[in-house]
Amino acid sequence: MRKAQKQQAEELVRQMEEAHGQIKKFIEQGSIPSALELLEECQDGGITLGTLIENTEGEGHPTVLLLEEYSEMTYQVHQNLIENKDINTNKIYKLLKQKLIKVSNGLKNDIRIRLEIAFFPYKASMWDSLESVYLAAREDPDCDAYCVPIPYYDINPDRSFGQMHYEGDKYPEGIEIIDWQIYKFEERKPDVIYIHNPYDNCNLVTSVHPRFYSFNLKRYTDKLVYIPYYVTSGGMLEAQSMLQSYLNVDYIVIQSPQFREQFDKNIPDEKFLPFGSPKIDKVISKCKNSPEVPKAWAEKMTDKESRRKRVFFYNTGISAMIKDTEVFLKKMEYVFNCFIGRADVCLLWRPHPLLESAFDSMRPEFRFEYDALKKMFIDNNLGIYDTTSDIEESIALSDAYIGDSGTSVISLFGVAGKPIFILNNRILEEQEDGDWRNKIKVEFNFYGQNLFAIIQGNKLYMSEPDQYYYRYFCDLPEDTYANHYLILSEINGKWYACPLNAQDILVIGKNGIEKRIELKNVIEGDAAFSYPQKCDKYLLLLPINYSAIVRYDTVTGELKYFTENKDVYVKEKNNQKITGGSLVYQGNLYIASPTDNMVYKLDIESGESSTIELPIQSRCGGNVVVEYRDEIWLTPYDGQVIVCWNPKTNEVREYEGFPKDFLCRNPIDDSECMEKPFGVPAFSGENIYLPSCWANMSLKLNMDTGEYERWIPAFEREEIETKDLKFKESSMFLDSKLKEQESSFKIFSFSRYKLYNIKPDENFFQEIVIQIDMKEMENNESGFCKCSETLPYACIENRFNTLDRFLSGKTVGNPFIQEKQTEVYKDIIVNYDGGCGKKVHEFVKKIER
């Protein structure tokens, strides 16, 4: 019997019990017609209740027999009253009460509540996020479980609904499918509904049928439960921290308690169930009981001697495609080519289930190229093209993972204990010995005589002052791939590595890291700080997602946190925090707003802050802030106006008039914009040289005439005739003003990864050769290790650990150790034994009863 039906039955019994007392009173008062009417209602109630029990529990149920006895007694009392027979009112009341107590006990003890539980998946390939809960509910004798796949739509570029899809025929064998048009949840009102799509109408790629949006489902169920369709190795997209559906659901299943912090703090804690993930249940089950190889795959997975090849699972996800579609496609072609002609390995290519829909809605101009690559792969029989709905079977049949890092598939391989190799989409050819440029990850820190470079994520290299020959110095913390630092400058014989994404300061001495200064840990995720500043004995950490400016006194060790007026210089755009440029000038810290004409000012010594409204018309914000001739110059964050401001007099000048064909392009999504046009500028006499950052050209501004003209740095001029420079060049000057005894500026080209001496007024440039000992770097290569908080154990493709080496089992650095990987994932996923589904079901069932 359904819970609502049993509640209805219990209510009928309660009403009949109340009627008994009133019948007794009417008889004692002589109101026989009223007593007869109530006795008839009790009879009708018994018949209604008996019919309900028979319909739900079947004929011959003991409680129905008790109801028949009860009805017979009410009939006899009714007849005796009509015939005016003498009756004992108290005795009748007690007998009716005794009969009804038996009925009530039978209802309580002999009729169990059966819960109706509905599962509403949409993509068959994502069914694994619900399956183990469904199986636990289906095997429960007290539950009726229904799998009801629901339709979904592609989203057109204009946000309208495109083609409708229904995948009810793609679910695993043994899963009984109920037609979504037949299952009327509005009428059935299931006790529990499970969903794995939380987006309702907010997804840019697909949308489930609006009938199944969470706010509508909640109207017809007691408990609405969301189980994420993904598993994470440590992080979660910021956009997923708060969705409207989270407010509609009653519970959210998360893989471990620490992941509650990934969600918005306004969501009540009691909504979160840290029980693991059904996806983990399934991958563990499949790996323990290896599935049969599909016939279409068997030939591709074995060589001519019938020996099994090593199978590499290649994942192509949506986020990498959106980030840089052109490079994404080139990387696909490179990966395919790496497997051509190899008899020892097999490529199993499994695109994200919504990848083609994402191309159609977000990158339609590249769909033809993708289709051509797909056709090449299939027509030339390069490997296994996997579109099956059961990813866990594919994982169980694979030996290793290759692909992007931003996918939940990594966690499934992590749990399965199989190697994870993260591709670098910028590596598009096999690397040869020689120059390091574009072959390894190098982050130069040009503060403080260019002494330091962070290489391959967590290795700190050092050079003699202005020599640019970098040798290994020490390791930084192992999670530096994501939480990296910026080496600032020397203060009293010590060097300080200030955090960009971490939440501590590293003090570096002659022999390496001497100590770690921990800050208040107040955020989860990346982009804690922007570029820091220093003033005398103070280090100043400037926040983005962090909650305050941090002032560290390098002499006393004191940490101060300044939270006032943060909203002046930290803004939100496209669901991300951004901040403007900063400058230390005459004992004060200035930070520009990135979106308007406001400037934050902090007296560094006293800690007093204030806000300044610049008397200007433009609202371009400030991206780079520098000082020249006691005036402060601001390049625009978003726009085409350079601002010069005198902080003593508050006088301003605005320089407009960029060339007509000037524009910028966002390197993340390749969209046209006017953001971040310039890197750090240089001042020479009356000219300001503005090197391109996101702009399609560099500019020169004459501050006397206010005229702009296109400026082509000397090192670019030799290629101007043969090279398309549009959106290719990005550079910055290391100093805005010439230092004493210097006749040329240093400028670093991010496009070439080269450093130059340059005289911008003349056609003069000279490359400053940056040298790195490649053999030393190879010897220090990490191999398989913790790469970041979101990538706890993997090997990342680079100059030394190439895809070819990985396929051949010849990676350098730490070897793959399955036990180490397994232990790492046990720390971030609970119920590692495969018991998530049962625990979720038992918890929700208990609450619902």
PDB file of N, CA, C and O in Angstrom, residues 12-28 34-35 37-43 45-46 66-67 69-71 73-75 77 81 89-104:
ATOM      1  N   LEU A  12      -9.521   7.046   7.955  1.00  0.00           N
ATOM      2  CA  LEU A  12     -10.861   6.435   8.012  1.00  0.00           C
ATOM      3  C   LEU A  12     -11.097   5.764   9.363  1.00  0.00           C
ATOM      4  O   LEU A  12     -12.173   5.904   9.968  1.00  0.00           O
ATOM      5  N   VAL A  13     -10.117   5.024   9.848  1.00  0.00           N
ATOM      6  CA  VAL A  13     -10.236   4.348  11.140  1.00  0.00           C
ATOM      7  C   VAL A  13     -10.428   5.378  12.250  1.00  0.00           C
ATOM      8  O   VAL A  13     -11.256   5.199  13.167  1.00  0.00           O
ATOM      9  N   ARG A  14      -9.676   6.474  12.165  1.00  0.00           N
ATOM     10  CA  ARG A  14      -9.817   7.522  13.195  1.00  0.00           C
ATOM     11  C   ARG A  14     -11.224   8.124  13.186  1.00  0.00           C
ATOM     12  O   ARG A  14     -11.823   8.342  14.243  1.00  0.00           O
ATOM     13  N   GLN A  15     -11.760   8.357  11.998  1.00  0.00           N
ATOM     14  CA  GLN A  15     -13.109   8.926  11.894  1.00  0.00           C
ATOM     15  C   GLN A  15     -14.159   7.956  12.430  1.00  0.00           C
ATOM     16  O   GLN A  15     -15.119   8.363  13.102  1.00  0.00           O
ATOM     17  N   MET A  16     -13.969   6.667  12.145  1.00  0.00           N
ATOM     18  CA  MET A  16     -14.907   5.657  12.648  1.00  0.00           C
ATOM     19  C   MET A  16     -14.841   5.562  14.177  1.00  0.00           C
ATOM     20  O   MET A  16     -15.876   5.400  14.851  1.00  0.00           O
ATOM     21  N   GLU A  17     -13.628   5.688  14.696  1.00  0.00           N
ATOM     22  CA  GLU A  17     -13.468   5.643  16.152  1.00  0.00           C
ATOM     23  C   GLU A  17     -14.179   6.824  16.801  1.00  0.00           C
ATOM     24  O   GLU A  17     -14.858   6.679  17.838  1.00  0.00           O
ATOM     25  N   GLU A  18     -14.057   7.988  16.217  1.00  0.00           N
ATOM     26  CA  GLU A  18     -14.766   9.168  16.736  1.00  0.00           C
ATOM     27  C   GLU A  18     -16.280   8.973  16.651  1.00  0.00           C
ATOM     28  O   GLU A  18     -17.038   9.396  17.546  1.00  0.00           O
ATOM     29  N   ALA A  19     -16.704   8.321  15.560  1.00  0.00           N
ATOM     30  CA  ALA A  19     -18.147   8.100  15.384  1.00  0.00           C
ATOM     31  C   ALA A  19     -18.711   7.216  16.484  1.00  0.00           C
ATOM     32  O   ALA A  19     -19.869   7.386  16.918  1.00  0.00           O
ATOM     33  N   HIS A  20     -17.910   6.230  16.966  1.00  0.00           N
ATOM     34  CA  HIS A  20     -18.384   5.339  18.030  1.00  0.00           C
ATOM     35  C   HIS A  20     -18.802   6.126  19.252  1.00  0.00           C
ATOM     36  O   HIS A  20     -19.856   5.863  19.859  1.00  0.00           O
ATOM     37  N   GLY A  21     -18.014   7.063  19.671  1.00  0.00           N
ATOM     38  CA  GLY A  21     -18.343   7.874  20.834  1.00  0.00           C
ATOM     39  C   GLY A  21     -19.612   8.679  20.617  1.00  0.00           C
ATOM     40  O   GLY A  21     -20.439   8.819  21.539  1.00  0.00           O
ATOM     41  N   GLN A  22     -19.783   9.185  19.405  1.00  0.00           N
ATOM     42  CA  GLN A  22     -20.978   9.981  19.127  1.00  0.00           C
ATOM     43  C   GLN A  22     -22.220   9.098  19.061  1.00  0.00           C
ATOM     44  O   GLN A  22     -23.312   9.495  19.492  1.00  0.00           O
ATOM     45  N   ILE A  23     -22.041   7.858  18.510  1.00  0.00           N
ATOM     46  CA  ILE A  23     -23.174   6.916  18.464  1.00  0.00           C
ATOM     47  C   ILE A  23     -23.650   6.628  19.882  1.00  0.00           C
ATOM     48  O   ILE A  23     -24.864   6.611  20.183  1.00  0.00           O
ATOM     49  N   LYS A  24     -22.711   6.362  20.787  1.00  0.00           N
ATOM     50  CA  LYS A  24     -23.046   6.076  22.191  1.00  0.00           C
ATOM     51  C   LYS A  24     -23.822   7.238  22.798  1.00  0.00           C
ATOM     52  O   LYS A  24     -24.856   7.049  23.463  1.00  0.00           O
ATOM     53  N   LYS A  25     -23.378   8.445  22.530  1.00  0.00           N
ATOM     54  CA  LYS A  25     -24.025   9.636  23.074  1.00  0.00           C
ATOM     55  C   LYS A  25     -25.434   9.794  22.508  1.00  0.00           C
ATOM     56  O   LYS A  25     -26.405  10.087  23.238  1.00  0.00           O
ATOM     57  N   PHE A  26     -25.601   9.582  21.166  1.00  0.00           N
ATOM     58  CA  PHE A  26     -26.934   9.718  20.558  1.00  0.00           C
ATOM     59  C   PHE A  26     -27.907   8.710  21.141  1.00  0.00           C
ATOM     60  O   PHE A  26     -29.099   9.017  21.395  1.00  0.00           O
ATOM     61  N   ILE A  27     -27.449   7.453  21.355  1.00  0.00           N
ATOM     62  CA  ILE A  27     -28.334   6.414  21.898  1.00  0.00           C
ATOM     63  C   ILE A  27     -28.763   6.793  23.310  1.00  0.00           C
ATOM     64  O   ILE A  27     -29.946   6.673  23.679  1.00  0.00           O
ATOM     65  N   GLU A  28     -27.796   7.240  24.111  1.00  0.00           N
ATOM     66  CA  GLU A  28     -28.120   7.644  25.487  1.00  0.00           C
ATOM     67  C   GLU A  28     -29.081   8.815  25.512  1.00  0.00           C
ATOM     68  O   GLU A  28     -29.920   8.936  26.415  1.00  0.00           O
ATOM     69  N   SER A  34     -30.133   9.816  14.434  1.00  0.00           N
ATOM     70  CA  SER A  34     -28.741  10.274  14.269  1.00  0.00           C
ATOM     71  C   SER A  34     -27.766   9.124  14.479  1.00  0.00           C
ATOM     72  O   SER A  34     -26.746   8.993  13.770  1.00  0.00           O
ATOM     73  N   ALA A  35     -28.068   8.256  15.460  1.00  0.00           N
ATOM     74  CA  ALA A  35     -27.208   7.097  15.701  1.00  0.00           C
ATOM     75  C   ALA A  35     -27.227   6.154  14.504  1.00  0.00           C
ATOM     76  O   ALA A  35     -26.194   5.606  14.088  1.00  0.00           O
ATOM     77  N   GLU A  37     -27.790   6.946  11.399  1.00  0.00           N
ATOM     78  CA  GLU A  37     -27.046   7.570  10.289  1.00  0.00           C
ATOM     79  C   GLU A  37     -25.546   7.371  10.448  1.00  0.00           C
ATOM     80  O   GLU A  37     -24.835   7.053   9.483  1.00  0.00           O
ATOM     81  N   LEU A  38     -25.041   7.512  11.696  1.00  0.00           N
ATOM     82  CA  LEU A  38     -23.603   7.330  11.930  1.00  0.00           C
ATOM     83  C   LEU A  38     -23.198   5.867  11.771  1.00  0.00           C
ATOM     84  O   LEU A  38     -22.107   5.562  11.277  1.00  0.00           O
ATOM     85  N   LEU A  39     -24.096   4.935  12.186  1.00  0.00           N
ATOM     86  CA  LEU A  39     -23.784   3.520  12.003  1.00  0.00           C
ATOM     87  C   LEU A  39     -23.671   3.175  10.516  1.00  0.00           C
ATOM     88  O   LEU A  39     -22.805   2.388  10.097  1.00  0.00           O
ATOM     89  N   GLU A  40     -24.553   3.773   9.707  1.00  0.00           N
ATOM     90  CA  GLU A  40     -24.478   3.553   8.256  1.00  0.00           C
ATOM     91  C   GLU A  40     -23.162   4.095   7.697  1.00  0.00           C
ATOM     92  O   GLU A  40     -22.540   3.478   6.814  1.00  0.00           O
ATOM     93  N   GLU A  41     -22.737   5.246   8.208  1.00  0.00           N
ATOM     94  CA  GLU A  41     -21.462   5.830   7.742  1.00  0.00           C
ATOM     95  C   GLU A  41     -20.288   4.955   8.155  1.00  0.00           C
ATOM     96  O   GLU A  41     -19.306   4.803   7.403  1.00  0.00           O
ATOM     97  N   CYS A  42     -20.371   4.346   9.338  1.00  0.00           N
ATOM     98  CA  CYS A  42     -19.299   3.440   9.766  1.00  0.00           C
ATOM     99  C   CYS A  42     -19.244   2.202   8.867  1.00  0.00           C
ATOM    100  O   CYS A  42     -18.162   1.712   8.526  1.00  0.00           O
ATOM    101  N   GLN A  43     -20.465   1.696   8.489  1.00  0.00           N
ATOM    102  CA  GLN A  43     -20.501   0.571   7.565  1.00  0.00           C
ATOM    103  C   GLN A  43     -19.854   0.938   6.234  1.00  0.00           C
ATOM    104  O   GLN A  43     -19.052   0.181   5.680  1.00  0.00           O
ATOM    105  N   GLY A  45     -17.722   3.249   5.711  1.00  0.00           N
ATOM    106  CA  GLY A  45     -16.295   3.420   5.914  1.00  0.00           C
ATOM    107  C   GLY A  45     -15.556   2.094   5.906  1.00  0.00           C
ATOM    108  O   GLY A  45     -14.463   1.954   5.335  1.00  0.00           O
ATOM    109  N   GLY A  46     -16.171   1.083   6.538  1.00  0.00           N
ATOM    110  CA  GLY A  46     -15.568  -0.243   6.552  1.00  0.00           C
ATOM    111  C   GLY A  46     -15.479  -0.838   5.156  1.00  0.00           C
ATOM    112  O   GLY A  46     -14.477  -1.469   4.796  1.00  0.00           O
ATOM    113  N   LEU A  66     -11.314  -8.887   9.251  1.00  0.00           N
ATOM    114  CA  LEU A  66     -11.640  -8.148  10.474  1.00  0.00           C
ATOM    115  C   LEU A  66     -12.646  -7.044  10.186  1.00  0.00           C
ATOM    116  O   LEU A  66     -13.546  -6.772  10.992  1.00  0.00           O
ATOM    117  N   LEU A  67     -12.491  -6.417   9.035  1.00  0.00           N
ATOM    118  CA  LEU A  67     -13.444  -5.368   8.653  1.00  0.00           C
ATOM    119  C   LEU A  67     -14.830  -5.948   8.398  1.00  0.00           C
ATOM    120  O   LEU A  67     -15.857  -5.304   8.692  1.00  0.00           O
ATOM    121  N   GLU A  69     -16.087  -8.533   9.966  1.00  0.00           N
ATOM    122  CA  GLU A  69     -16.652  -8.745  11.302  1.00  0.00           C
ATOM    123  C   GLU A  69     -17.155  -7.435  11.888  1.00  0.00           C
ATOM    124  O   GLU A  69     -18.231  -7.376  12.495  1.00  0.00           O
ATOM    125  N   TYR A  70     -16.379  -6.394  11.685  1.00  0.00           N
ATOM    126  CA  TYR A  70     -16.767  -5.070  12.182  1.00  0.00           C
ATOM    127  C   TYR A  70     -18.055  -4.607  11.501  1.00  0.00           C
ATOM    128  O   TYR A  70     -18.997  -4.117  12.170  1.00  0.00           O
ATOM    129  N   SER A  71     -18.133  -4.769  10.203  1.00  0.00           N
ATOM    130  CA  SER A  71     -19.319  -4.340   9.464  1.00  0.00           C
ATOM    131  C   SER A  71     -20.551  -5.139   9.895  1.00  0.00           C
ATOM    132  O   SER A  71     -21.668  -4.593   9.989  1.00  0.00           O
ATOM    133  N   MET A  73     -21.097  -6.372  12.823  1.00  0.00           N
ATOM    134  CA  MET A  73     -21.532  -5.885  14.126  1.00  0.00           C
ATOM    135  C   MET A  73     -22.278  -4.559  13.993  1.00  0.00           C
ATOM    136  O   MET A  73     -23.326  -4.358  14.641  1.00  0.00           O
ATOM    137  N   THR A  74     -21.753  -3.651  13.166  1.00  0.00           N
ATOM    138  CA  THR A  74     -22.470  -2.374  12.997  1.00  0.00           C
ATOM    139  C   THR A  74     -23.850  -2.611  12.400  1.00  0.00           C
ATOM    140  O   THR A  74     -24.815  -1.903  12.732  1.00  0.00           O
ATOM    141  N   TYR A  75     -23.949  -3.647  11.533  1.00  0.00           N
ATOM    142  CA  TYR A  75     -25.255  -3.963  10.929  1.00  0.00           C
ATOM    143  C   TYR A  75     -26.224  -4.456  12.002  1.00  0.00           C
ATOM    144  O   TYR A  75     -27.398  -4.047  12.041  1.00  0.00           O
ATOM    145  N   VAL A  77     -26.196  -3.905  15.260  1.00  0.00           N
ATOM    146  CA  VAL A  77     -26.578  -2.790  16.135  1.00  0.00           C
ATOM    147  C   VAL A  77     -27.614  -1.925  15.438  1.00  0.00           C
ATOM    148  O   VAL A  77     -28.612  -1.481  16.046  1.00  0.00           O
ATOM    149  N   LEU A  81     -31.531  -1.323  16.749  1.00  0.00           N
ATOM    150  CA  LEU A  81     -32.074   0.015  17.009  1.00  0.00           C
ATOM    151  C   LEU A  81     -33.366   0.226  16.228  1.00  0.00           C
ATOM    152  O   LEU A  81     -34.334   0.832  16.742  1.00  0.00           O
ATOM    153  N   THR A  89     -25.839  -0.009  25.925  1.00  0.00           N
ATOM    154  CA  THR A  89     -25.055   0.972  25.160  1.00  0.00           C
ATOM    155  C   THR A  89     -23.565   0.832  25.423  1.00  0.00           C
ATOM    156  O   THR A  89     -22.748   0.869  24.492  1.00  0.00           O
ATOM    157  N   ASN A  90     -23.164   0.704  26.682  1.00  0.00           N
ATOM    158  CA  ASN A  90     -21.733   0.594  27.002  1.00  0.00           C
ATOM    159  C   ASN A  90     -21.115  -0.663  26.381  1.00  0.00           C
ATOM    160  O   ASN A  90     -19.972  -0.651  25.905  1.00  0.00           O
ATOM    161  N   LYS A  91     -21.910  -1.756  26.401  1.00  0.00           N
ATOM    162  CA  LYS A  91     -21.394  -2.994  25.835  1.00  0.00           C
ATOM    163  C   LYS A  91     -21.188  -2.861  24.331  1.00  0.00           C
ATOM    164  O   LYS A  91     -20.173  -3.315  23.785  1.00  0.00           O
ATOM    165  N   ILE A  92     -22.168  -2.226  23.669  1.00  0.00           N
ATOM    166  CA  ILE A  92     -22.036  -2.036  22.221  1.00  0.00           C
ATOM    167  C   ILE A  92     -20.813  -1.191  21.906  1.00  0.00           C
ATOM    168  O   ILE A  92     -20.036  -1.482  20.988  1.00  0.00           O
ATOM    169  N   TYR A  93     -20.636  -0.121  22.658  1.00  0.00           N
ATOM    170  CA  TYR A  93     -19.492   0.773  22.441  1.00  0.00           C
ATOM    171  C   TYR A  93     -18.177   0.017  22.587  1.00  0.00           C
ATOM    172  O   TYR A  93     -17.259   0.150  21.753  1.00  0.00           O
ATOM    173  N   LYS A  94     -18.091  -0.837  23.639  1.00  0.00           N
ATOM    174  CA  LYS A  94     -16.850  -1.583  23.853  1.00  0.00           C
ATOM    175  C   LYS A  94     -16.590  -2.600  22.747  1.00  0.00           C
ATOM    176  O   LYS A  94     -15.461  -2.790  22.298  1.00  0.00           O
ATOM    177  N   LEU A  95     -17.679  -3.281  22.283  1.00  0.00           N
ATOM    178  CA  LEU A  95     -17.499  -4.288  21.235  1.00  0.00           C
ATOM    179  C   LEU A  95     -17.046  -3.649  19.914  1.00  0.00           C
ATOM    180  O   LEU A  95     -16.172  -4.173  19.223  1.00  0.00           O
ATOM    181  N   LEU A  96     -17.699  -2.521  19.575  1.00  0.00           N
ATOM    182  CA  LEU A  96     -17.290  -1.825  18.353  1.00  0.00           C
ATOM    183  C   LEU A  96     -15.835  -1.365  18.460  1.00  0.00           C
ATOM    184  O   LEU A  96     -15.058  -1.471  17.495  1.00  0.00           O
ATOM    185  N   LYS A  97     -15.500  -0.857  19.630  1.00  0.00           N
ATOM    186  CA  LYS A  97     -14.137  -0.383  19.844  1.00  0.00           C
ATOM    187  C   LYS A  97     -13.138  -1.526  19.711  1.00  0.00           C
ATOM    188  O   LYS A  97     -12.070  -1.384  19.084  1.00  0.00           O
ATOM    189  N   GLN A  98     -13.469  -2.696  20.292  1.00  0.00           N
ATOM    190  CA  GLN A  98     -12.565  -3.841  20.221  1.00  0.00           C
ATOM    191  C   GLN A  98     -12.369  -4.300  18.772  1.00  0.00           C
ATOM    192  O   GLN A  98     -11.245  -4.616  18.345  1.00  0.00           O
ATOM    193  N   LYS A  99     -13.479  -4.350  18.024  1.00  0.00           N
ATOM    194  CA  LYS A  99     -13.375  -4.757  16.616  1.00  0.00           C
ATOM    195  C   LYS A  99     -12.499  -3.773  15.829  1.00  0.00           C
ATOM    196  O   LYS A  99     -11.669  -4.175  15.001  1.00  0.00           O
ATOM    197  N   LEU A 100     -12.701  -2.484  16.110  1.00  0.00           N
ATOM    198  CA  LEU A 100     -11.948  -1.483  15.339  1.00  0.00           C
ATOM    199  C   LEU A 100     -10.471  -1.469  15.736  1.00  0.00           C
ATOM    200  O   LEU A 100      -9.607  -1.199  14.900  1.00  0.00           O
ATOM    201  N   ILE A 101     -10.182  -1.778  17.017  1.00  0.00           N
ATOM    202  CA  ILE A 101      -8.779  -1.873  17.440  1.00  0.00           C
ATOM    203  C   ILE A 101      -8.077  -2.992  16.687  1.00  0.00           C
ATOM    204  O   ILE A 101      -6.927  -2.848  16.250  1.00  0.00           O
ATOM    205  N   LYS A 102      -8.771  -4.113  16.477  1.00  0.00           N
ATOM    206  CA  LYS A 102      -8.181  -5.213  15.711  1.00  0.00           C
ATOM    207  C   LYS A 102      -7.911  -4.783  14.275  1.00  0.00           C
ATOM    208  O   LYS A 102      -6.879  -5.132  13.685  1.00  0.00           O
ATOM    209  N   VAL A 103      -8.880  -4.021  13.716  1.00  0.00           N
ATOM    210  CA  VAL A 103      -8.675  -3.517  12.356  1.00  0.00           C
ATOM    211  C   VAL A 103      -7.460  -2.587  12.308  1.00  0.00           C
ATOM    212  O   VAL A 103      -6.618  -2.668  11.415  1.00  0.00           O
ATOM    213  N   SER A 104      -7.397  -1.715  13.318  1.00  0.00           N
ATOM    214  CA  SER A 104      -6.292  -0.751  13.373  1.00  0.00           C
ATOM    215  C   SER A 104      -4.945  -1.459  13.514  1.00  0.00           C
ATOM    216  O   SER A 104      -3.961  -1.098  12.839  1.00  0.00           O
TER     217      SER A 104
END
